[in-house]
Amino acid sequence: MQALSAGDTFWIFIAAVFMLPLAFAVCVKFPLVVALGFISILFVFPASTWGQLEADNTIYARGTGIFYFSLVNILLWVAGAAALMRSVSHPELTRSATPFTGFFLAYLFMLAAHLALGLMADKDSMVILGYNGFINVLNMLMFCILLIKAVMREEDRRRLLILMLVLAAGRAVYGLVRYIWLGGDSANPYRNFENLDITIFYFDIADNFVAALTAFCIAWLLTMPGVRLSLYKRLALYAWLALEIAAVALSFRRSSLIGLALMFAVLLWRLPWQRQFQFIALGSVALIAAGLSFMRQRLQFNSNSGNFLSSFLYDIGPARATEVSRFYELEAAANSLQDSWLFGLGSWGSFYGNEDILDYHFGKFDFVHSGFGHLLFKTGLVGLAVFIALLISCLLFYLRTRSRLSGNSALLADAGLAGFLFWLPTLLVGTPIIEFRSMLLIGLTLAMPFIACQLSRQHTPTSLIRHVAA
């Protein structure tokens, strides 16, 4: 593709500036459409290019060459500003207090402090505000606020649920066709970098989340009391459930498989005890099948022991099959902190380690494979404590309000908790903080219980459960 000239770049910039008022007006007038538009983008378009032989720009990177931030991110900020204006001009629209605004202001203050200190230390402002810092935490919180203020009615909630399920179904069918006939996901580091004969369904952890969240919702509809389905619809849902579970299992991501098990643990907890034994039997069959497929297709290359656990943890512990532990990167980052544990090395900070061992960083050591570790590395114990406080406040809200919910509201709240648990392994050993798509999807899971509780006070006959059962 031919590079844009300086003149073309200037006129594109001018056009974008003039489009901002129009975009702001649309966000003010049609907040639900904008929120569902973001959901559509997040559910359909992948973000990960790691593992591709020729990496292409994704939709989440469009505009970064001109504006430094992506167009999708700029639109999120415009939508957030529109939501703030609606809240100020129409305070009656705020149905319930949420913790997201307070935590957003806390991280905004933190980012402003990092910007001031970084500029005094002669750091590039775009590096300070870059995606390898912690700006995506702010994006996540803004998305939470946007969703809660946009999805205000029972009908809005039904549209949100149906849209997520329909988009996930389409994404799963696309992935299946690609897996069977087109060689699977082109972002395949196992085949492209490690020369392993493995075809994968999805590599992007966010695609795994979409499939897992859909599997949870389907299983919820199939097992919860009060949901009556015809035999035809029940069989169709079982087939759909199998497809979504296969999408996760055939992606061969350990964090995804653990996350899926944690999600179904939520469903087991919420089920009446009479149905728990039935669910344990069905769930065990699904997870065992997924685990065996995982071991046969991927873990066979990682260990000769034949033991599932040792193969699953092939790069961890004294009996690992690799020369260096997976946690070497975190150890190197921790050593680089030295006396900066309280406030971190700054959003621009980098660590030092063996470049041969860390060759997958390609010489850039400004992020680590742990969401919690990344926040500790960049913002210290203070920033990490604020993030953990956010997660705890959302969990406590769910536990405090879940007993009052039923029907669609209960499904939405349970899916939110289950979705958060899916992301927990990735927050421990993955890189979600530097991924725009992943952080917004984490924000979706955190916002869902608040949306459910807010809407449970409204009573309309329209219901996803009734819609499925009809």
CSV table of N, CA and C in Angstrom, one decimal, residues 28-173:
chain,number,residue,atom,x,y,z
A,28,VAL,N,-24.5,11.8,21.6
A,28,VAL,CA,-25.5,12.3,22.5
A,28,VAL,C,-26.9,11.9,22.2
A,29,LYS,N,-27.3,11.8,20.9
A,29,LYS,CA,-28.6,11.5,20.5
A,29,LYS,C,-28.9,10.0,20.6
A,30,PHE,N,-27.9,9.2,20.2
A,30,PHE,CA,-28.2,7.8,20.1
A,30,PHE,C,-27.1,7.0,20.9
A,31,PRO,N,-27.2,7.1,22.2
A,31,PRO,CA,-26.1,6.4,23.0
A,31,PRO,C,-26.2,4.9,22.9
A,32,LEU,N,-27.4,4.4,22.9
A,32,LEU,CA,-27.5,2.9,22.8
A,32,LEU,C,-26.9,2.4,21.5
A,33,VAL,N,-27.2,3.1,20.4
A,33,VAL,CA,-26.6,2.7,19.1
A,33,VAL,C,-25.1,2.7,19.1
A,34,VAL,N,-24.6,3.7,19.7
A,34,VAL,CA,-23.1,3.8,19.8
A,34,VAL,C,-22.5,2.7,20.7
A,35,ALA,N,-23.2,2.4,21.8
A,35,ALA,CA,-22.7,1.4,22.7
A,35,ALA,C,-22.8,0.0,22.0
A,36,LEU,N,-23.9,-0.3,21.3
A,36,LEU,CA,-24.0,-1.5,20.6
A,36,LEU,C,-23.1,-1.6,19.4
A,37,GLY,N,-22.7,-0.4,18.9
A,37,GLY,CA,-21.7,-0.4,17.8
A,37,GLY,C,-20.4,-0.8,18.3
A,38,PHE,N,-20.0,-0.3,19.5
A,38,PHE,CA,-18.7,-0.7,20.1
A,38,PHE,C,-18.8,-2.3,20.4
A,39,ILE,N,-19.9,-2.8,20.9
A,39,ILE,CA,-20.0,-4.2,21.2
A,39,ILE,C,-19.8,-5.0,19.9
A,40,SER,N,-20.4,-4.5,18.8
A,40,SER,CA,-20.2,-5.2,17.5
A,40,SER,C,-18.8,-5.2,17.0
A,41,ILE,N,-18.1,-4.1,17.2
A,41,ILE,CA,-16.7,-4.1,16.8
A,41,ILE,C,-15.9,-5.1,17.6
A,42,LEU,N,-16.1,-5.0,18.9
A,42,LEU,CA,-15.3,-5.9,19.9
A,42,LEU,C,-15.6,-7.3,19.7
A,43,PHE,N,-16.8,-7.7,19.3
A,43,PHE,CA,-17.1,-9.1,19.1
A,43,PHE,C,-16.7,-9.7,17.8
A,44,VAL,N,-16.6,-8.8,16.8
A,44,VAL,CA,-16.3,-9.3,15.4
A,44,VAL,C,-14.9,-9.2,15.0
A,45,PHE,N,-14.2,-8.1,15.3
A,45,PHE,CA,-12.9,-7.8,14.8
A,45,PHE,C,-11.8,-8.2,15.7
A,46,PRO,N,-10.9,-9.1,15.3
A,46,PRO,CA,-9.8,-9.5,16.2
A,46,PRO,C,-8.8,-8.3,16.3
A,47,ALA,N,-7.9,-8.4,17.3
A,47,ALA,CA,-6.9,-7.4,17.6
A,47,ALA,C,-5.5,-8.0,17.6
A,48,SER,N,-5.3,-9.2,17.8
A,48,SER,CA,-4.0,-9.8,18.0
A,48,SER,C,-3.4,-10.1,16.6
A,49,THR,N,-2.2,-9.6,16.4
A,49,THR,CA,-1.4,-9.9,15.2
A,49,THR,C,-0.2,-10.8,15.5
A,50,TRP,N,0.0,-11.1,16.8
A,50,TRP,CA,1.1,-11.9,17.2
A,50,TRP,C,0.9,-13.3,16.6
A,51,GLY,N,2.0,-13.8,16.0
A,51,GLY,CA,1.9,-15.1,15.4
A,51,GLY,C,1.7,-15.1,13.9
A,52,GLN,N,1.4,-13.9,13.3
A,52,GLN,CA,1.2,-13.8,11.9
A,52,GLN,C,2.6,-13.6,11.2
A,53,LEU,N,2.7,-14.2,10.0
A,53,LEU,CA,4.0,-14.1,9.3
A,53,LEU,C,4.1,-12.7,8.7
A,54,GLU,N,2.9,-12.1,8.3
A,54,GLU,CA,2.8,-10.7,7.8
A,54,GLU,C,1.7,-10.0,8.6
A,55,ALA,N,2.1,-9.2,9.6
A,55,ALA,CA,1.1,-8.6,10.4
A,55,ALA,C,0.5,-7.4,9.7
A,56,ASP,N,-0.9,-7.4,9.8
A,56,ASP,CA,-1.7,-6.3,9.2
A,56,ASP,C,-2.2,-5.4,10.3
A,57,ASN,N,-2.5,-4.2,9.9
A,57,ASN,CA,-3.1,-3.3,10.9
A,57,ASN,C,-4.5,-3.8,11.1
A,58,THR,N,-4.9,-3.8,12.4
A,58,THR,CA,-6.3,-4.1,12.7
A,58,THR,C,-7.1,-2.9,12.8
A,59,ILE,N,-8.4,-3.0,13.0
A,59,ILE,CA,-9.3,-1.9,13.1
A,59,ILE,C,-9.0,-1.1,14.4
A,60,TYR,N,-8.4,-1.7,15.4
A,60,TYR,CA,-8.0,-1.0,16.6
A,60,TYR,C,-6.8,-0.2,16.5
A,61,ALA,N,-6.1,-0.3,15.3
A,61,ALA,CA,-4.8,0.5,15.1
A,61,ALA,C,-5.1,1.6,14.0
A,62,ARG,N,-6.2,1.6,13.4
A,62,ARG,CA,-6.5,2.6,12.4
A,62,ARG,C,-6.4,4.0,12.9
A,63,GLY,N,-5.7,4.8,12.3
A,63,GLY,CA,-5.6,6.2,12.7
A,63,GLY,C,-4.4,6.6,13.6
A,64,THR,N,-3.7,5.5,14.0
A,64,THR,CA,-2.6,5.8,15.0
A,64,THR,C,-1.4,6.5,14.3
A,65,GLY,N,-1.3,6.4,12.9
A,65,GLY,CA,-0.3,7.1,12.2
A,65,GLY,C,-0.5,8.6,12.1
A,66,ILE,N,-1.7,9.0,12.2
A,66,ILE,CA,-2.1,10.4,12.1
A,66,ILE,C,-2.3,11.1,13.4
A,67,PHE,N,-3.1,10.4,14.3
A,67,PHE,CA,-3.6,10.9,15.5
A,67,PHE,C,-2.8,10.4,16.8
A,68,TYR,N,-1.9,9.5,16.6
A,68,TYR,CA,-1.2,8.8,17.7
A,68,TYR,C,-2.2,7.8,18.4
A,69,PHE,N,-3.4,8.1,18.5
A,69,PHE,CA,-4.4,7.2,19.1
A,69,PHE,C,-5.3,6.7,18.0
A,70,SER,N,-5.9,5.5,18.2
A,70,SER,CA,-6.7,4.9,17.1
A,70,SER,C,-8.0,5.7,17.0
A,71,LEU,N,-8.6,5.6,15.9
A,71,LEU,CA,-9.9,6.2,15.6
A,71,LEU,C,-11.0,5.6,16.6
A,72,VAL,N,-10.9,4.3,16.8
A,72,VAL,CA,-11.9,3.7,17.7
A,72,VAL,C,-11.7,4.2,19.1
A,73,ASN,N,-10.5,4.4,19.5
A,73,ASN,CA,-10.2,5.0,20.9
A,73,ASN,C,-10.7,6.4,21.0
A,74,ILE,N,-10.5,7.2,19.9
A,74,ILE,CA,-11.0,8.6,19.9
A,74,ILE,C,-12.5,8.6,20.0
A,75,LEU,N,-13.1,7.7,19.2
A,75,LEU,CA,-14.6,7.7,19.3
A,75,LEU,C,-15.1,7.3,20.7
A,76,LEU,N,-14.3,6.4,21.4
A,76,LEU,CA,-14.7,6.1,22.7
A,76,LEU,C,-14.7,7.3,23.6
A,77,TRP,N,-13.6,8.1,23.5
A,77,TRP,CA,-13.5,9.3,24.3
A,77,TRP,C,-14.6,10.3,24.0
A,78,VAL,N,-15.0,10.4,22.7
A,78,VAL,CA,-16.1,11.3,22.3
A,78,VAL,C,-17.4,10.8,22.9
A,79,ALA,N,-17.6,9.5,22.9
A,79,ALA,CA,-18.8,8.9,23.4
A,79,ALA,C,-18.8,9.1,25.0
A,80,GLY,N,-17.7,9.0,25.6
A,80,GLY,CA,-17.6,9.2,27.0
A,80,GLY,C,-17.9,10.6,27.4
A,81,ALA,N,-17.4,11.6,26.6
A,81,ALA,CA,-17.7,13.0,26.8
A,81,ALA,C,-19.2,13.3,26.6
A,82,ALA,N,-19.8,12.6,25.6
A,82,ALA,CA,-21.3,12.8,25.4
A,82,ALA,C,-22.1,12.2,26.6
A,83,ALA,N,-21.6,11.0,27.1
A,83,ALA,CA,-22.3,10.5,28.3
A,83,ALA,C,-22.2,11.4,29.5
A,84,LEU,N,-21.0,12.0,29.7
A,84,LEU,CA,-20.9,12.9,30.8
A,84,LEU,C,-21.8,14.1,30.6
A,85,MET,N,-22.0,14.7,29.4
A,85,MET,CA,-22.8,15.8,29.2
A,85,MET,C,-24.3,15.4,29.4
A,86,ARG,N,-24.7,14.2,29.0
A,86,ARG,CA,-26.1,13.8,29.3
A,86,ARG,C,-26.3,13.6,30.8
A,87,SER,N,-25.3,13.2,31.5
A,87,SER,CA,-25.5,13.0,33.0
A,87,SER,C,-25.6,14.4,33.7
A,88,VAL,N,-24.9,15.4,33.2
A,88,VAL,CA,-24.9,16.7,33.8
A,88,VAL,C,-26.3,17.4,33.5
A,89,SER,N,-26.7,17.2,32.2
A,89,SER,CA,-27.9,17.9,31.8
A,89,SER,C,-29.2,17.2,32.2
A,90,HIS,N,-29.1,15.9,32.4
A,90,HIS,CA,-30.2,15.1,32.8
A,90,HIS,C,-29.9,14.2,33.9
A,91,PRO,N,-29.7,14.7,35.1
A,91,PRO,CA,-29.3,13.9,36.3
A,91,PRO,C,-30.3,12.8,36.6
A,92,GLU,N,-31.5,12.9,36.2
A,92,GLU,CA,-32.5,11.9,36.5
A,92,GLU,C,-32.2,10.6,35.8
A,93,LEU,N,-31.4,10.6,34.7
A,93,LEU,CA,-31.0,9.4,34.0
A,93,LEU,C,-30.1,8.5,34.8
A,94,THR,N,-29.4,9.0,35.8
A,94,THR,CA,-28.5,8.2,36.6
A,94,THR,C,-29.4,7.4,37.6
A,95,ARG,N,-29.5,6.1,37.3
A,95,ARG,CA,-30.4,5.3,38.2
A,95,ARG,C,-29.8,4.8,39.4
A,96,SER,N,-28.5,4.5,39.4
A,96,SER,CA,-27.9,3.9,40.6
A,96,SER,C,-26.4,4.3,40.6
A,97,ALA,N,-25.8,4.5,41.7
A,97,ALA,CA,-24.4,4.8,41.9
A,97,ALA,C,-23.5,3.6,41.5
A,98,THR,N,-22.5,3.9,40.8
A,98,THR,CA,-21.5,2.8,40.5
A,98,THR,C,-20.1,3.3,40.9
A,99,PRO,N,-19.2,2.4,41.0
A,99,PRO,CA,-17.8,2.8,41.5
A,99,PRO,C,-16.9,3.3,40.3
A,100,PHE,N,-17.4,3.2,39.1
A,100,PHE,CA,-16.5,3.4,38.0
A,100,PHE,C,-16.0,4.8,37.8
A,101,THR,N,-16.9,5.8,38.1
A,101,THR,CA,-16.5,7.2,38.0
A,101,THR,C,-15.4,7.5,38.9
A,102,GLY,N,-15.5,7.1,40.2
A,102,GLY,CA,-14.5,7.4,41.2
A,102,GLY,C,-13.1,6.8,40.8
A,103,PHE,N,-13.1,5.5,40.3
A,103,PHE,CA,-11.9,4.9,39.9
A,103,PHE,C,-11.3,5.5,38.7
A,104,PHE,N,-12.2,5.9,37.8
A,104,PHE,CA,-11.8,6.6,36.6
A,104,PHE,C,-11.0,7.9,36.9
A,105,LEU,N,-11.6,8.7,37.9
A,105,LEU,CA,-10.9,9.9,38.3
A,105,LEU,C,-9.6,9.6,39.0
A,106,ALA,N,-9.5,8.5,39.7
A,106,ALA,CA,-8.3,8.2,40.4
A,106,ALA,C,-7.2,7.9,39.4
A,107,TYR,N,-7.5,7.1,38.3
A,107,TYR,CA,-6.5,6.7,37.3
A,107,TYR,C,-6.2,7.9,36.4
A,108,LEU,N,-7.2,8.8,36.2
A,108,LEU,CA,-6.9,10.0,35.4
A,108,LEU,C,-5.9,10.9,36.2
A,109,PHE,N,-6.1,11.1,37.5
A,109,PHE,CA,-5.1,11.8,38.3
A,109,PHE,C,-3.8,11.2,38.2
A,110,MET,N,-3.7,9.8,38.3
A,110,MET,CA,-2.5,9.1,38.3
A,110,MET,C,-1.8,9.3,36.9
A,111,LEU,N,-2.5,9.3,35.8
A,111,LEU,CA,-1.9,9.4,34.5
A,111,LEU,C,-1.4,10.9,34.3
A,112,ALA,N,-2.2,11.9,34.8
A,112,ALA,CA,-1.7,13.3,34.8
A,112,ALA,C,-0.4,13.4,35.5
A,113,ALA,N,-0.3,12.8,36.7
A,113,ALA,CA,0.9,12.9,37.5
A,113,ALA,C,2.1,12.2,36.7
A,114,HIS,N,1.8,11.1,36.1
A,114,HIS,CA,2.9,10.5,35.3
A,114,HIS,C,3.3,11.3,34.1
A,115,LEU,N,2.3,12.0,33.5
A,115,LEU,CA,2.6,12.9,32.4
A,115,LEU,C,3.5,14.0,32.8
A,116,ALA,N,3.2,14.6,34.0
A,116,ALA,CA,4.0,15.8,34.5
A,116,ALA,C,5.4,15.3,34.8
A,117,LEU,N,5.5,14.2,35.5
A,117,LEU,CA,6.8,13.7,35.9
A,117,LEU,C,7.6,13.3,34.7
A,118,GLY,N,6.9,12.6,33.8
A,118,GLY,CA,7.6,12.2,32.6
A,118,GLY,C,8.2,13.3,31.7
A,119,LEU,N,7.4,14.3,31.6
A,119,LEU,CA,7.8,15.5,30.8
A,119,LEU,C,9.0,16.2,31.5
A,120,MET,N,9.0,16.2,32.8
A,120,MET,CA,10.1,16.8,33.5
A,120,MET,C,11.4,15.9,33.4
A,121,ALA,N,11.2,14.6,33.1
A,121,ALA,CA,12.3,13.7,32.9
A,121,ALA,C,12.7,13.6,31.4
A,122,ASP,N,12.1,14.5,30.6
A,122,ASP,CA,12.4,14.5,29.2
A,122,ASP,C,11.9,13.3,28.4
A,123,LYS,N,10.8,12.7,28.9
A,123,LYS,CA,10.2,11.6,28.2
A,123,LYS,C,9.2,12.1,27.1
A,124,ASP,N,9.1,11.3,26.1
A,124,ASP,CA,8.1,11.7,25.0
A,124,ASP,C,6.7,11.6,25.5
A,125,SER,N,5.9,12.6,25.3
A,125,SER,CA,4.5,12.6,25.8
A,125,SER,C,3.7,11.4,25.3
A,126,MET,N,4.0,11.1,24.0
A,126,MET,CA,3.3,10.0,23.4
A,126,MET,C,3.7,8.6,23.9
A,127,VAL,N,4.9,8.5,24.4
A,127,VAL,CA,5.3,7.3,25.1
A,127,VAL,C,4.6,7.2,26.5
A,128,ILE,N,4.6,8.3,27.1
A,128,ILE,CA,3.9,8.4,28.5
A,128,ILE,C,2.5,8.0,28.4
A,129,LEU,N,1.8,8.5,27.3
A,129,LEU,CA,0.4,8.2,27.1
A,129,LEU,C,0.1,7.0,26.2
A,130,GLY,N,1.2,6.3,25.9
A,130,GLY,CA,1.0,5.2,24.9
A,130,GLY,C,0.3,4.0,25.5
A,131,TYR,N,0.0,3.1,24.6
A,131,TYR,CA,-0.8,1.9,25.0
A,131,TYR,C,0.0,0.9,25.8
A,132,ASN,N,1.3,1.0,25.8
A,132,ASN,CA,2.1,0.1,26.7
A,132,ASN,C,2.2,0.6,28.1
A,133,GLY,N,1.6,1.7,28.4
A,133,GLY,CA,1.5,2.2,29.8
A,133,GLY,C,0.2,1.6,30.4
A,134,PHE,N,-0.6,2.5,31.0
A,134,PHE,CA,-1.9,2.0,31.6
A,134,PHE,C,-3.1,2.8,31.1
A,135,ILE,N,-3.0,3.4,30.0
A,135,ILE,CA,-4.1,4.2,29.5
A,135,ILE,C,-5.3,3.4,29.2
A,136,ASN,N,-5.1,2.1,28.9
A,136,ASN,CA,-6.3,1.2,28.6
A,136,ASN,C,-7.1,0.9,29.9
A,137,VAL,N,-6.6,1.1,31.1
A,137,VAL,CA,-7.4,1.0,32.3
A,137,VAL,C,-8.4,2.2,32.2
A,138,LEU,N,-8.0,3.4,31.8
A,138,LEU,CA,-9.0,4.5,31.7
A,138,LEU,C,-10.0,4.2,30.6
A,139,ASN,N,-9.5,3.6,29.5
A,139,ASN,CA,-10.4,3.2,28.4
A,139,ASN,C,-11.5,2.2,28.9
A,140,MET,N,-11.0,1.2,29.7
A,140,MET,CA,-12.0,0.2,30.2
A,140,MET,C,-13.0,0.9,31.1
A,141,LEU,N,-12.6,1.8,32.0
A,141,LEU,CA,-13.5,2.4,32.9
A,141,LEU,C,-14.5,3.3,32.2
A,142,MET,N,-14.0,4.0,31.2
A,142,MET,CA,-14.9,4.9,30.4
A,142,MET,C,-15.9,4.0,29.7
A,143,PHE,N,-15.5,2.8,29.2
A,143,PHE,CA,-16.5,2.0,28.5
A,143,PHE,C,-17.5,1.4,29.5
A,144,CYS,N,-17.1,1.1,30.7
A,144,CYS,CA,-18.1,0.7,31.7
A,144,CYS,C,-19.1,1.8,31.9
A,145,ILE,N,-18.7,3.1,32.1
A,145,ILE,CA,-19.6,4.2,32.3
A,145,ILE,C,-20.5,4.3,31.1
A,146,LEU,N,-20.0,4.2,29.9
A,146,LEU,CA,-20.7,4.4,28.7
A,146,LEU,C,-21.8,3.3,28.6
A,147,LEU,N,-21.5,2.1,28.9
A,147,LEU,CA,-22.5,1.0,28.8
A,147,LEU,C,-23.6,1.2,29.8
A,148,ILE,N,-23.3,1.6,31.0
A,148,ILE,CA,-24.3,1.7,32.1
A,148,ILE,C,-25.2,2.9,31.8
A,149,LYS,N,-24.7,3.9,31.2
A,149,LYS,CA,-25.5,5.1,30.9
A,149,LYS,C,-26.3,4.9,29.6
A,150,ALA,N,-25.9,4.0,28.8
A,150,ALA,CA,-26.6,3.8,27.5
A,150,ALA,C,-27.7,2.7,27.6
A,151,VAL,N,-27.4,1.6,28.3
A,151,VAL,CA,-28.3,0.5,28.4
A,151,VAL,C,-29.2,0.8,29.6
A,152,MET,N,-30.3,1.5,29.4
A,152,MET,CA,-31.1,2.0,30.5
A,152,MET,C,-32.5,1.2,30.7
A,153,ARG,N,-33.0,0.6,29.6
A,153,ARG,CA,-34.3,0.0,29.6
A,153,ARG,C,-34.2,-1.5,29.5
A,154,GLU,N,-35.3,-2.2,29.8
A,154,GLU,CA,-35.3,-3.6,29.7
A,154,GLU,C,-35.1,-4.0,28.2
A,155,GLU,N,-35.8,-3.3,27.3
A,155,GLU,CA,-35.6,-3.5,25.9
A,155,GLU,C,-34.2,-3.4,25.4
A,156,ASP,N,-33.5,-2.4,26.0
A,156,ASP,CA,-32.1,-2.2,25.7
A,156,ASP,C,-31.2,-3.4,26.1
A,157,ARG,N,-31.5,-3.8,27.3
A,157,ARG,CA,-30.8,-5.0,27.8
A,157,ARG,C,-31.0,-6.2,26.9
A,158,ARG,N,-32.3,-6.5,26.5
A,158,ARG,CA,-32.6,-7.6,25.6
A,158,ARG,C,-31.8,-7.5,24.3
A,159,ARG,N,-31.7,-6.3,23.7
A,159,ARG,CA,-31.0,-6.1,22.5
A,159,ARG,C,-29.5,-6.3,22.7
A,160,LEU,N,-29.0,-5.9,23.8
A,160,LEU,CA,-27.6,-6.2,24.1
A,160,LEU,C,-27.3,-7.7,24.2
A,161,LEU,N,-28.1,-8.4,24.9
A,161,LEU,CA,-27.9,-9.9,25.0
A,161,LEU,C,-28.0,-10.5,23.6
A,162,ILE,N,-29.1,-10.2,22.9
A,162,ILE,CA,-29.3,-10.9,21.6
A,162,ILE,C,-28.2,-10.5,20.6
A,163,LEU,N,-27.7,-9.2,20.6
A,163,LEU,CA,-26.6,-8.8,19.7
A,163,LEU,C,-25.4,-9.6,20.0
A,164,MET,N,-25.0,-9.8,21.3
A,164,MET,CA,-23.8,-10.5,21.7
A,164,MET,C,-23.9,-11.9,21.2
A,165,LEU,N,-25.1,-12.6,21.4
A,165,LEU,CA,-25.2,-14.0,21.1
A,165,LEU,C,-25.2,-14.2,19.5
A,166,VAL,N,-25.8,-13.3,18.8
A,166,VAL,CA,-25.9,-13.4,17.4
A,166,VAL,C,-24.5,-13.2,16.8
A,167,LEU,N,-23.8,-12.2,17.2
A,167,LEU,CA,-22.4,-11.9,16.7
A,167,LEU,C,-21.5,-13.0,17.1
A,168,ALA,N,-21.6,-13.6,18.3
A,168,ALA,CA,-20.8,-14.7,18.7
A,168,ALA,C,-21.0,-15.9,17.8
A,169,ALA,N,-22.3,-16.2,17.5
A,169,ALA,CA,-22.6,-17.3,16.6
A,169,ALA,C,-22.0,-17.2,15.3
A,170,GLY,N,-22.1,-16.0,14.7
A,170,GLY,CA,-21.5,-15.7,13.4
A,170,GLY,C,-20.0,-15.9,13.4
A,171,ARG,N,-19.4,-15.3,14.5
A,171,ARG,CA,-18.0,-15.4,14.6
A,171,ARG,C,-17.5,-16.9,14.8
A,172,ALA,N,-18.3,-17.7,15.5
A,172,ALA,CA,-18.0,-19.1,15.7
A,172,ALA,C,-18.1,-19.9,14.4
A,173,VAL,N,-19.1,-19.6,13.6
A,173,VAL,CA,-19.3,-20.3,12.3
A,173,VAL,C,-18.2,-19.9,11.4
